[in-house]
Coordinates of C-alpha atoms and ligand atoms in Angstrom, one line a residue:
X1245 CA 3.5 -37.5 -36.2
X1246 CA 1.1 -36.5 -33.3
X1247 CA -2.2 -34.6 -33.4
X1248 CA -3.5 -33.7 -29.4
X1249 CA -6.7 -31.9 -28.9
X1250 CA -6.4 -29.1 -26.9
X1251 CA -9.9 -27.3 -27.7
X1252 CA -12.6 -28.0 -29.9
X1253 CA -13.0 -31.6 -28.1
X1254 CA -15.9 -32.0 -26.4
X1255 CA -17.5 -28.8 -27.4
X1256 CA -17.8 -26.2 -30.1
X1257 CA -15.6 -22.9 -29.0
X1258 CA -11.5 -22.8 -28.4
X1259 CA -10.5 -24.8 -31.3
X1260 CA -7.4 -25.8 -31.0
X1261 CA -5.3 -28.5 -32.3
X1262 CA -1.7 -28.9 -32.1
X1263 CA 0.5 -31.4 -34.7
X1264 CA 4.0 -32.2 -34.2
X1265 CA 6.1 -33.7 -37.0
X1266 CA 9.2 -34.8 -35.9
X1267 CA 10.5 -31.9 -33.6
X1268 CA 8.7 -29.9 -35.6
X1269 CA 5.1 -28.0 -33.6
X1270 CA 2.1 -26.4 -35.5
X1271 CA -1.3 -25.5 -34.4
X1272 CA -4.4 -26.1 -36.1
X1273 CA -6.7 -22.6 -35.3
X1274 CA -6.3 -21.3 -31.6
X1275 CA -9.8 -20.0 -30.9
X1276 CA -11.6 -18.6 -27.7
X1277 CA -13.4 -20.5 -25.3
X1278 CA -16.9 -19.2 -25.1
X1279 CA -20.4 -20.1 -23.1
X1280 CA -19.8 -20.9 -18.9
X1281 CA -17.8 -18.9 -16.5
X1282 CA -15.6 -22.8 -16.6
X1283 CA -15.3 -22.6 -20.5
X1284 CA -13.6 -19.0 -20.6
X1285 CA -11.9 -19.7 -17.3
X1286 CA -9.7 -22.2 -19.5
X1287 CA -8.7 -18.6 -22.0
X1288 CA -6.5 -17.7 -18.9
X1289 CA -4.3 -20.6 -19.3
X1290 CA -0.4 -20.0 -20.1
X1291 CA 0.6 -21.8 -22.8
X1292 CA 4.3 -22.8 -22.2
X1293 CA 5.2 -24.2 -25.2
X1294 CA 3.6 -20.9 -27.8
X1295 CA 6.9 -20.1 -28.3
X1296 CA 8.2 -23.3 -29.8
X1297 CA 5.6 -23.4 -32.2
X1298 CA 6.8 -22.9 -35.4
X1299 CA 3.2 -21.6 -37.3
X1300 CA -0.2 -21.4 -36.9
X1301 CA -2.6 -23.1 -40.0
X1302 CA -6.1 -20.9 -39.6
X1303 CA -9.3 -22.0 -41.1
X1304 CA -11.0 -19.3 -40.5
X1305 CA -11.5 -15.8 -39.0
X1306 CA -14.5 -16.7 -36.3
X1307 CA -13.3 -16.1 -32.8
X1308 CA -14.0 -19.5 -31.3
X1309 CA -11.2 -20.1 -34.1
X1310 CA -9.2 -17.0 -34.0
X1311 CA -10.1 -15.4 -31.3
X1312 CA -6.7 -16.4 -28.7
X1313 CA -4.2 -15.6 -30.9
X1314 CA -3.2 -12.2 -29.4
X1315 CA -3.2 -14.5 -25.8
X1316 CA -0.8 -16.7 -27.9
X1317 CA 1.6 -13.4 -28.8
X1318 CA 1.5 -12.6 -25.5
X1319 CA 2.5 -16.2 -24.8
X1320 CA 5.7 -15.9 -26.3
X1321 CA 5.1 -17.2 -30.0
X1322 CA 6.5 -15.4 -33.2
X1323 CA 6.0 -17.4 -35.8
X1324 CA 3.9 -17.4 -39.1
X1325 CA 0.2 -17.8 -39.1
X1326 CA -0.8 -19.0 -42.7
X1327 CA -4.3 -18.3 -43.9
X1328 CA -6.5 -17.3 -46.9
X1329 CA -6.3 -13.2 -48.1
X1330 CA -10.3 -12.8 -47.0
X1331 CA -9.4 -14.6 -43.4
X1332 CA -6.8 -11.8 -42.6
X1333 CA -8.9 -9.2 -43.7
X1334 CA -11.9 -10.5 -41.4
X1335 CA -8.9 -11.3 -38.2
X1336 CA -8.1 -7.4 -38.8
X1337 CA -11.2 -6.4 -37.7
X1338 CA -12.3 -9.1 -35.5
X1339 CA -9.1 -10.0 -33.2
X1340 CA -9.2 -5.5 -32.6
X1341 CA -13.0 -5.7 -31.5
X1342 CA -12.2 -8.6 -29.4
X1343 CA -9.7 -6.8 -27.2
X1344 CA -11.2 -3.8 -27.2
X1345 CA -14.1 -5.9 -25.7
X1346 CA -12.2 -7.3 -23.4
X1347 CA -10.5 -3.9 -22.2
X1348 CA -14.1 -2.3 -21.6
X1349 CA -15.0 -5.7 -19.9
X1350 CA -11.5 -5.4 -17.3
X1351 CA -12.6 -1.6 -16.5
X1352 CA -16.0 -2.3 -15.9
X1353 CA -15.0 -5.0 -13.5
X1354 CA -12.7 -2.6 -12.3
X1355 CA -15.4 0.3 -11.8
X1356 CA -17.8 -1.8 -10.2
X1357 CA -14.9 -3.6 -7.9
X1358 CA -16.8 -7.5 -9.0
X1359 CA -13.6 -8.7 -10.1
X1360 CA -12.1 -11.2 -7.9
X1361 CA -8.7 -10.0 -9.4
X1362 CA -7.2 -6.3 -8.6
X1363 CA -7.1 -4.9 -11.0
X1364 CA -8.9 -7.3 -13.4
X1365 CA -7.0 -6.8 -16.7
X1366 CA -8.4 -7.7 -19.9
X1367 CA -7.2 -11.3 -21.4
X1368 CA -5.3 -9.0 -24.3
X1369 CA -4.8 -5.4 -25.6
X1370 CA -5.5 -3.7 -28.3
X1371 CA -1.8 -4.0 -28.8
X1372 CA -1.4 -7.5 -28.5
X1373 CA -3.7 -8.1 -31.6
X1374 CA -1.5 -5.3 -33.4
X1375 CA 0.9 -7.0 -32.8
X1376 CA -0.3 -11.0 -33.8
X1377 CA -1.8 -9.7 -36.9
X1378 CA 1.9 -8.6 -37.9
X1379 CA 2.2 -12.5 -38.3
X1380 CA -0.4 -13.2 -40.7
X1381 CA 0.5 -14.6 -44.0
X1382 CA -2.3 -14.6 -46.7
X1383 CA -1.5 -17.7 -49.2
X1384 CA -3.7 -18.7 -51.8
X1385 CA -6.0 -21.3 -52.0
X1386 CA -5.3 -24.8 -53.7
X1387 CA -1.7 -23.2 -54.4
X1388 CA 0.6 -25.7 -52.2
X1389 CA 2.6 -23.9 -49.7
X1390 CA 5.8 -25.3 -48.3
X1391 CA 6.1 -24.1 -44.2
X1392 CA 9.7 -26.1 -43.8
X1393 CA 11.2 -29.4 -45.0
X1394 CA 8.6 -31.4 -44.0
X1395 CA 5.7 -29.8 -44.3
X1396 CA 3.7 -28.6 -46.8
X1397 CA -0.2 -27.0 -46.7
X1398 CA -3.0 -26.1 -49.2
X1399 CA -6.3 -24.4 -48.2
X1400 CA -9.0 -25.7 -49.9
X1401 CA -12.6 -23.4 -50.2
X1402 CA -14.7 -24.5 -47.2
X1403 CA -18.1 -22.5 -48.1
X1404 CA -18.7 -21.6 -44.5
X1405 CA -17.7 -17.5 -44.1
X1406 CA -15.5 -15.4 -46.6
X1407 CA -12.1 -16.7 -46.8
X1408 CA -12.9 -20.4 -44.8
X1409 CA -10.9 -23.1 -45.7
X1410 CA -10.2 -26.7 -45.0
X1411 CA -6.2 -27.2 -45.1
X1412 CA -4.7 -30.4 -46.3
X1413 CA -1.7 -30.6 -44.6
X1414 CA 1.2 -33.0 -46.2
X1415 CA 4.3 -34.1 -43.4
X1416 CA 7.0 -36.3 -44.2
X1417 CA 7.4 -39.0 -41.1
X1418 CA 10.5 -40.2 -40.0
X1419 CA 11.4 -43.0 -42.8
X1420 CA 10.3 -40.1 -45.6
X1421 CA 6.8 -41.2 -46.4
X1422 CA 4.0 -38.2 -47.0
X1423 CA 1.2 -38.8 -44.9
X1424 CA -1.9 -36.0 -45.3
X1425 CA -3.9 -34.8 -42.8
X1426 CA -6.9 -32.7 -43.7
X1427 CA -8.4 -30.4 -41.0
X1428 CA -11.5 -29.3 -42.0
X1429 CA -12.5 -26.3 -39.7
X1430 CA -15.8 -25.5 -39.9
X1431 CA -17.8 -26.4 -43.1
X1432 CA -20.4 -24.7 -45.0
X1433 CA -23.2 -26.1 -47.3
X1434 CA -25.1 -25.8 -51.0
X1435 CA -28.0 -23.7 -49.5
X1436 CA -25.7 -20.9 -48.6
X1437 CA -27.4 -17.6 -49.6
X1438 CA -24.1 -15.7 -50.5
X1439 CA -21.5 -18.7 -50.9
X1440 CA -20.1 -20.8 -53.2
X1441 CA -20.7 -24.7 -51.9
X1442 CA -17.4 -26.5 -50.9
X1443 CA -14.8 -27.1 -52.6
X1444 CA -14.1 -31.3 -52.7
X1445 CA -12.3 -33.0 -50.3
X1446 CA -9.1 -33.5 -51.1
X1447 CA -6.9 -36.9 -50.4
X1448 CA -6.7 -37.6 -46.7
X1449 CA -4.8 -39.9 -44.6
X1450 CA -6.4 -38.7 -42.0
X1451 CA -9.5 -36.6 -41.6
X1452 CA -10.1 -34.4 -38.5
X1453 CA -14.0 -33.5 -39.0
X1454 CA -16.4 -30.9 -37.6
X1455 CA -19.6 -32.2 -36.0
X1456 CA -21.2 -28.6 -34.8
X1457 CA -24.5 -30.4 -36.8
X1458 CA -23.6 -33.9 -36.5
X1459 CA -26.7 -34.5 -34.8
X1460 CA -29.4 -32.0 -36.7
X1461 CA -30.9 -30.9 -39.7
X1462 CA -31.8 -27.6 -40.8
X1463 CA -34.9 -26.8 -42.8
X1464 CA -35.0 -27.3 -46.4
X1465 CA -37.9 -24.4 -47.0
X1466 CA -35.6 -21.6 -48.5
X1467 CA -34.6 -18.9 -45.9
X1468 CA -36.2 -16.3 -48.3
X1469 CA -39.8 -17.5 -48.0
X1470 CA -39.6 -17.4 -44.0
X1471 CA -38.0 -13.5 -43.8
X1472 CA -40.5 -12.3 -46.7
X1473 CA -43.5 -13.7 -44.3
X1474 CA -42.1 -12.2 -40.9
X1475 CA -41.2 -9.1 -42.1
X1476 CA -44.7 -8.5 -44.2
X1477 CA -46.4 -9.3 -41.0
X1478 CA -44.7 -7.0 -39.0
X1479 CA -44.6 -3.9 -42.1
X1480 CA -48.0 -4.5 -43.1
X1481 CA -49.0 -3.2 -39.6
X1482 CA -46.5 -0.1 -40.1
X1483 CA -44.4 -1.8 -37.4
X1484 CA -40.4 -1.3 -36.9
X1485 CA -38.7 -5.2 -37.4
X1486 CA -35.6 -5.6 -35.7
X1487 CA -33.4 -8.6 -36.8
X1488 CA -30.4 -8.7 -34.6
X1489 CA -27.3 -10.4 -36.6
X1490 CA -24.2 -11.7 -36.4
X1491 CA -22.0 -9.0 -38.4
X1492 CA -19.8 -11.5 -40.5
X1493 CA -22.2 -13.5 -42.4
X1494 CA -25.4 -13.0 -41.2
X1495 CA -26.0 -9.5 -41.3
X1496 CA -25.0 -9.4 -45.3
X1497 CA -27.1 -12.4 -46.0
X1498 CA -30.4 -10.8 -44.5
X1499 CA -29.4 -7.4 -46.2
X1500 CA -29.0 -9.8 -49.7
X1501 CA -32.8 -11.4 -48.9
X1502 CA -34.4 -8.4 -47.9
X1503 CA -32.6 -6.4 -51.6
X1504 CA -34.4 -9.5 -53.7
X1505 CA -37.7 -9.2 -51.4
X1506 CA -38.3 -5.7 -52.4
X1507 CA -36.7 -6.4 -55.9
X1508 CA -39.5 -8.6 -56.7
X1509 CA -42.1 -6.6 -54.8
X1510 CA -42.8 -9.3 -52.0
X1511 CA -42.2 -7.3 -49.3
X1512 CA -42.3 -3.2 -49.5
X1513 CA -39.6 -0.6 -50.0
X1514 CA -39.2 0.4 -46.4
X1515 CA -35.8 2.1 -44.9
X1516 CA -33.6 -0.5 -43.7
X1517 CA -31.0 0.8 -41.4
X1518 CA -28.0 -1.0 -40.2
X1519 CA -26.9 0.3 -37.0
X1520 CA -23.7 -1.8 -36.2
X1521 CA -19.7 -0.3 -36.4
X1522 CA -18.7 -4.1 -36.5
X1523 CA -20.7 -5.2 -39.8
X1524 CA -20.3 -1.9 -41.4
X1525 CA -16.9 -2.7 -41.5
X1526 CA -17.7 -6.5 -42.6
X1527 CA -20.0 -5.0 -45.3
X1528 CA -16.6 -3.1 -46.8
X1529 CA -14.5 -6.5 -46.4
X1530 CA -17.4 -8.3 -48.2
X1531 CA -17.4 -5.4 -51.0
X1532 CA -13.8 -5.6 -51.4
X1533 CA -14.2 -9.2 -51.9
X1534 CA -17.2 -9.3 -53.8
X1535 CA -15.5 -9.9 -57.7
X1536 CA -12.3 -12.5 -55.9
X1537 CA -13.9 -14.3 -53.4
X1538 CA -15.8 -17.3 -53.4
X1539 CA -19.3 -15.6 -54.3
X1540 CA -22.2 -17.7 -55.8
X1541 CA -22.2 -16.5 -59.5
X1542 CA -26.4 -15.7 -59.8
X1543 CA -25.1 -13.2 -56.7
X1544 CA -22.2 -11.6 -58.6
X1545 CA -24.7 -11.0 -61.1
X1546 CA -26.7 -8.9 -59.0
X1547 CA -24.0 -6.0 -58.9
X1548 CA -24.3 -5.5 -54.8
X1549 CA -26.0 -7.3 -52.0
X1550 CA -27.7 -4.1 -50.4
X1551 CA -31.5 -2.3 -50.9
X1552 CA -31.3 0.9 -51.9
X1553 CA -33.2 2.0 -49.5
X1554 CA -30.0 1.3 -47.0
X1555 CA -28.7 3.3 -44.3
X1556 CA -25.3 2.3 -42.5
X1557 CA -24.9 4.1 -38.9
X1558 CA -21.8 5.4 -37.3
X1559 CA -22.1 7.1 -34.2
X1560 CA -23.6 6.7 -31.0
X1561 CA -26.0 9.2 -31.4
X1562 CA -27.1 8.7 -34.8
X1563 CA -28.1 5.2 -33.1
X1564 CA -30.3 7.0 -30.4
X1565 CA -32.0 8.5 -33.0
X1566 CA -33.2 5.9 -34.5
X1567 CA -35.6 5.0 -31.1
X1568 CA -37.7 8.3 -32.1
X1569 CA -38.8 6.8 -35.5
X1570 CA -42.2 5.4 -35.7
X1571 CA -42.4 4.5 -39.6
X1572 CA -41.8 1.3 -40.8
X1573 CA -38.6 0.2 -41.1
X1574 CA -36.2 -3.4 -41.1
X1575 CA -33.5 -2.4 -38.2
X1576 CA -30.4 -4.9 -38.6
X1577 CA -27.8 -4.6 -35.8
X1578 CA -25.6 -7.0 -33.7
X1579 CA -25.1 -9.2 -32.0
X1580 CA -27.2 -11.8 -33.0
X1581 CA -28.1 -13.4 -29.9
X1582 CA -28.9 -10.4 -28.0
X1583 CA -25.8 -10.8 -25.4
X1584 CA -24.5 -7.2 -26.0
X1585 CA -23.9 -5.0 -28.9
X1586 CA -26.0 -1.9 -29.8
X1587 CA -29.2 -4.1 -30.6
X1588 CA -29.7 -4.5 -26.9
X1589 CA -31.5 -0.5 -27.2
X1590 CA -33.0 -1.3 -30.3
X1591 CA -34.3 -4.5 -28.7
X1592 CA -35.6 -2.6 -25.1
X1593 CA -37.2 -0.1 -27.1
X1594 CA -39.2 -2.2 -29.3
X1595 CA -39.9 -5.0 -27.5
X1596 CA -42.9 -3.5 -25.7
X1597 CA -44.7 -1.9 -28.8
X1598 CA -47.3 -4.4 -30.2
X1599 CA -46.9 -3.4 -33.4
X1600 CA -43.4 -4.0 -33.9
X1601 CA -41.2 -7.1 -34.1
X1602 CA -37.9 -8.8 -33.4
X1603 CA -36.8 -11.6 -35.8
X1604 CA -34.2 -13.6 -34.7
X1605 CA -32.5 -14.9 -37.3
X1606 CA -29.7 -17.5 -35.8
X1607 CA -29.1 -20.3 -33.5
X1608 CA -29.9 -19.1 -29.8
X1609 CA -28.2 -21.6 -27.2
X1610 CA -29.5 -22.2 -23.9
X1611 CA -29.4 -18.9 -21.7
X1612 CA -29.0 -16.0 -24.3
X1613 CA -32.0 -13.3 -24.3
X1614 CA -32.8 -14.5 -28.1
X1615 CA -33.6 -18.3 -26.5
X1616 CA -35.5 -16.6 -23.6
X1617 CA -37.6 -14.4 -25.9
X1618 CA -38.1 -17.8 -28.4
X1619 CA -39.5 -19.8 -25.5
X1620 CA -41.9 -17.2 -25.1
X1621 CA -40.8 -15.2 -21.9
X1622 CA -43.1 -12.1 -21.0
X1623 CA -41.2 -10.3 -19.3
X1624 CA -37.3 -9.5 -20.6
X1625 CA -34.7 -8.1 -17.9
X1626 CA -32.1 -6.3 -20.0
X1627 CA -29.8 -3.7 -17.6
X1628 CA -31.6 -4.1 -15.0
X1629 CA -34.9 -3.4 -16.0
X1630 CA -38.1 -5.4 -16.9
X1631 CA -39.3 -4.6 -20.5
X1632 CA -43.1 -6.5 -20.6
X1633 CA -42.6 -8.9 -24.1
X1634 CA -45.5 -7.4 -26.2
X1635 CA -43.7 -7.5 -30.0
X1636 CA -44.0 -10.6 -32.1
X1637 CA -41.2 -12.6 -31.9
X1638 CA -40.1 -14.7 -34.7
X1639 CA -37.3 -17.1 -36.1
X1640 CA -35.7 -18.2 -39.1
X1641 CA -33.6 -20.6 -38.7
X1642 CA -32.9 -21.8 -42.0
X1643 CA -29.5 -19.8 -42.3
X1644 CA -26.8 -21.3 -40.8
X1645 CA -23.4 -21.3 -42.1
X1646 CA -23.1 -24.9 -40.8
X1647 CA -23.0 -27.8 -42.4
X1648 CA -25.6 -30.3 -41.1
X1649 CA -25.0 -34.2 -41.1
X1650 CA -26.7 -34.7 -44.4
X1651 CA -24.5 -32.2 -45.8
X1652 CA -21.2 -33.7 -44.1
X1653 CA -22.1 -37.0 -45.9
X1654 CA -22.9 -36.4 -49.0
X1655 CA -20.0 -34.0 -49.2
X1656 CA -18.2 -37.0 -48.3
X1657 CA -19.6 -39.1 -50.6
X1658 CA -19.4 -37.4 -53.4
X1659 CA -15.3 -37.5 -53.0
X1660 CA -13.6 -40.6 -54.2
X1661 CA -11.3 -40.8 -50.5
X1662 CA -10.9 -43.0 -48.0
X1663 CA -9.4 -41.9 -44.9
X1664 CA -7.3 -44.6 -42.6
X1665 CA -9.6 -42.7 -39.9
X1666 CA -11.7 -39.8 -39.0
X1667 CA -11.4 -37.3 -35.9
X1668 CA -14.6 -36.0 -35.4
X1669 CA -14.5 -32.7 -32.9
X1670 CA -15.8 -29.4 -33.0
X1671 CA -19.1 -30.7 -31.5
X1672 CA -21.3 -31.6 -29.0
X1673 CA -21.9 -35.0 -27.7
X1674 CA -24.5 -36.8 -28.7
X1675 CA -23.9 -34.7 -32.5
X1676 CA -20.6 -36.2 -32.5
X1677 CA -21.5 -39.6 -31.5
X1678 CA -24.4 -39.1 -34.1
X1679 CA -22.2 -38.1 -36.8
X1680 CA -19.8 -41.6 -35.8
X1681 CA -22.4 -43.6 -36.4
X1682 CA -23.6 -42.3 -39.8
X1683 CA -19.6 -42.4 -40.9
X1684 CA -19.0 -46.0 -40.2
X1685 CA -22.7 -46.9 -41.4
X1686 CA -22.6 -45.0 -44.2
X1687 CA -18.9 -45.1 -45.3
X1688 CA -17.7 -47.9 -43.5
X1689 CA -15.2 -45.6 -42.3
X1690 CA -12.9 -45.7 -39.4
X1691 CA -14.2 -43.0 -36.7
X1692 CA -13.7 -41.6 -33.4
X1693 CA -14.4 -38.9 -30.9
X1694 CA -11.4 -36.7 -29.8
X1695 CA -11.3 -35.9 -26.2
X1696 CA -10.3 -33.2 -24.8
X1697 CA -6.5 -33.1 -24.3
X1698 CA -6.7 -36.3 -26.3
X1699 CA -3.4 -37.3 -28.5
X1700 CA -3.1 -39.2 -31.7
X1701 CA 0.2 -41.5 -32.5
X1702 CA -0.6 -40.9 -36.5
X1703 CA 2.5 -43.3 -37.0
X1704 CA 1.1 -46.4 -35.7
X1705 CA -1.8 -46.0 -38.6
X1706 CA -1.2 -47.7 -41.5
Ligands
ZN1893 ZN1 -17.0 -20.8 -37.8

């Protein structure tokens, strides 16, 4: 048995893992690189061996998990890729607005001739994710299912978006014996506004553990409290507040906050307008999923996540529309760092009025417009133009679907497992060195950091 690291190592984007039992090759996720012109360089890599993988196991829809697998149909491979019901549904929507981002981007480079290829083609079609999301096969969770003679898999509820899992996968070695290897994709936490927490780790051999938060905390003070403040300051003045969000995820949890603000009268009944094609289509997905998935109960109670005073926004020019109204209003639209997506208007257009605000309502990394505006730029270039900063700009940042270190360790904790030894990827660093430390401190667990292109012997364990 042989795990080897081929993304995910040394970083948080193209997740990738690949585990052979016996002759027998499966991935772990096969998600896009994202950030540096060196990081998606590495999406452009054949893959020789795609077509002697026998099945993909997918934790979960996000891109930096998904996002390849079209590249990977292209790459020759046709086998199954196993996942949960609420994962396909999300890769459905999400693998076909990937390449149709990545057509536009191959004829814009074409247009403008900046493309050091000619013609630069887009990394995969349309077609190509037609024709990968053919392979998906929705399984249930905690319902074992067998993939061939030696393997066996079971998705487990990882509280992080709709349909995440963490999959315990069971392989016979060579003289017979089951050994378990858990991979736990990304993981979610308690303080999820819309989610149910995480289901408990399973038995594990072996653990291969996310660190995205090995080395930080989010804040404890309820997300709610935060967006009720920002968004009176910004209504009270008759201002317009744009929140630009992330359309899985994100973009229902505001809508959920900003229904019980107005429920309970903190905040008043203004028009909220969602102006994004991507997280209208989530919002269905989540609707569809609302009574089956893993919902928090006091949620399902509430009938629907959305104020009534909601409007979802199709076309292009119902969109410019929206720039001529003054009243006050709560303007959700993607993406959530500012880095394209129809909230770049929305974001030129308001940034300059005093009145109005933009609260950004996620994690901004180094280089994004939403990290320029936090550290307090003045002046914002967006296409080519200046836009002087003279809008409020705000954060709340108690909303990630990440599990920080506290949570990793109690979640740990609280199972009764013991692992012969822990992977720890899907992080940066120093949060993967952090999170180390706190394993063997805390658990007296046997931990390390997986390189990049890093391999595993899981026999010699044990
Ligand atoms: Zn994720």
């Amino acid at each position: 048995m042989k795990l080897t690291f081929l993304g995910g190592a040394g970083g948080v984007t193209g997740s990738k893992t690949v585990l052979e039992v016996g002759k027998e090759s499966y991935l772990i996720d096969y998600g896009l690189f994202q950030g540096g012109s060196a990081e998606r360089e590495r999406n452009w890599r054949d893959f020789p061996g795609a077509s002697r993988i026998s099945a993909v196991f997918l934790t979960h829809a996000h891109i930096d998990h998904s996002g390849l697998l079209p590249r990977l149909w292209k790459d020759g491979f046709r086998g199954k890729i196993y996942c949960s019901e609420e994962t396909y549904k999300l890769c459905q929507i999400l693998l076909s607005d990937s390449a149709k981002i990545h057509e536009e981007d191959a004829a814009y480079a074409n247009k403008k001739q900046y493309s050091r290829h000619k013609p630069a083609l887009p990394l995969y079609t349309q077609e190509d994710a037609k024709e990968v999301l053919e392979l998906f096969v929705p399984v249930p969770f905690e319902t074992p299912t067998r993939i061939s003679e030696k393997v066996n898999i079971t998705l487990y509820w990882a509280g992080h978006i709709l349909g995440s899992s963490f999959i315990r996968v069971a392989c016979k070695n060579e003289a017979g014996e089951e050994k378990v290897i858990v991979f736990s994709g990304d993981l979610g936490h308690k303080r999820n506004i819309l989610l149910a927490p995480p289901a408990p780790l399973c038995e594990a051999d072996f653990l291969v553990l996310e660190s995205t938060y090995g080395g930080r905390l989010h804040p404890r003070i309820p997300a709610k409290e935060v967006l009720g403040l920002y968004l009176n300051t910004i209504l009270r003045r008759s201002g317009v507040a744009v929140v630009p969000a992330f359309s899985v995820g994100r973009t229902q949890d505001v809508l959920y906050l900003v229904k019980l603000l107005m429920d309970e009268g903190t905040i008043p009944r203004v028009p909220v307008i969602l102006d994004s094609p991507l997280s209208r289509k989530a919002n269905a997905i989540f609707n569809e999923c609302f009574q089956t998935g893993h919902i928090k109960e006091d949620v399902r109670k509430q009938g629907n996540i959305y104020p009534n005073t909601l409007r979802e926004i199709e076309t292009v020019i119902e969109s410019r529309q929206v720039n001529s109204i003054k009243e006050p209003m709560i303007l959700i639209s993607a993406s959530g760092m500012l880095d394209g997506g129809r909230v770049v208007h929305h974001v030129k257009n308001r940034v300059v009025n005093k009145s109005d605000g933009i609260i950004l309502v996620g994690y901004q990394p180094e280089g994004t417009k939403g990290r320029l505006l936090l550290d307090g730029i003045s002046t914002l270039r967006m296409h080519k133009e200046e836009f002087p900063v003279k809008a409020s700009i705000f954060h709340v940042n108690g909303l990630s679907a990440h599990a920080d270190y506290l949570d990793i360790i109690e979640w740990l904790q609280e199972s009764d497992v013991h692992p012969k030894l822990v992977m720890i990827n899907h992080g940066e660093e120093q949060g993967a060195k952090h999170l180390k430390t706190l394993l063997e401190s805390q658990l007296d667990w046997e931990a390390t950091i997986a390189d990049f292109g890093e391999e595993f012997h899981l026999d010699h364990f044990g």
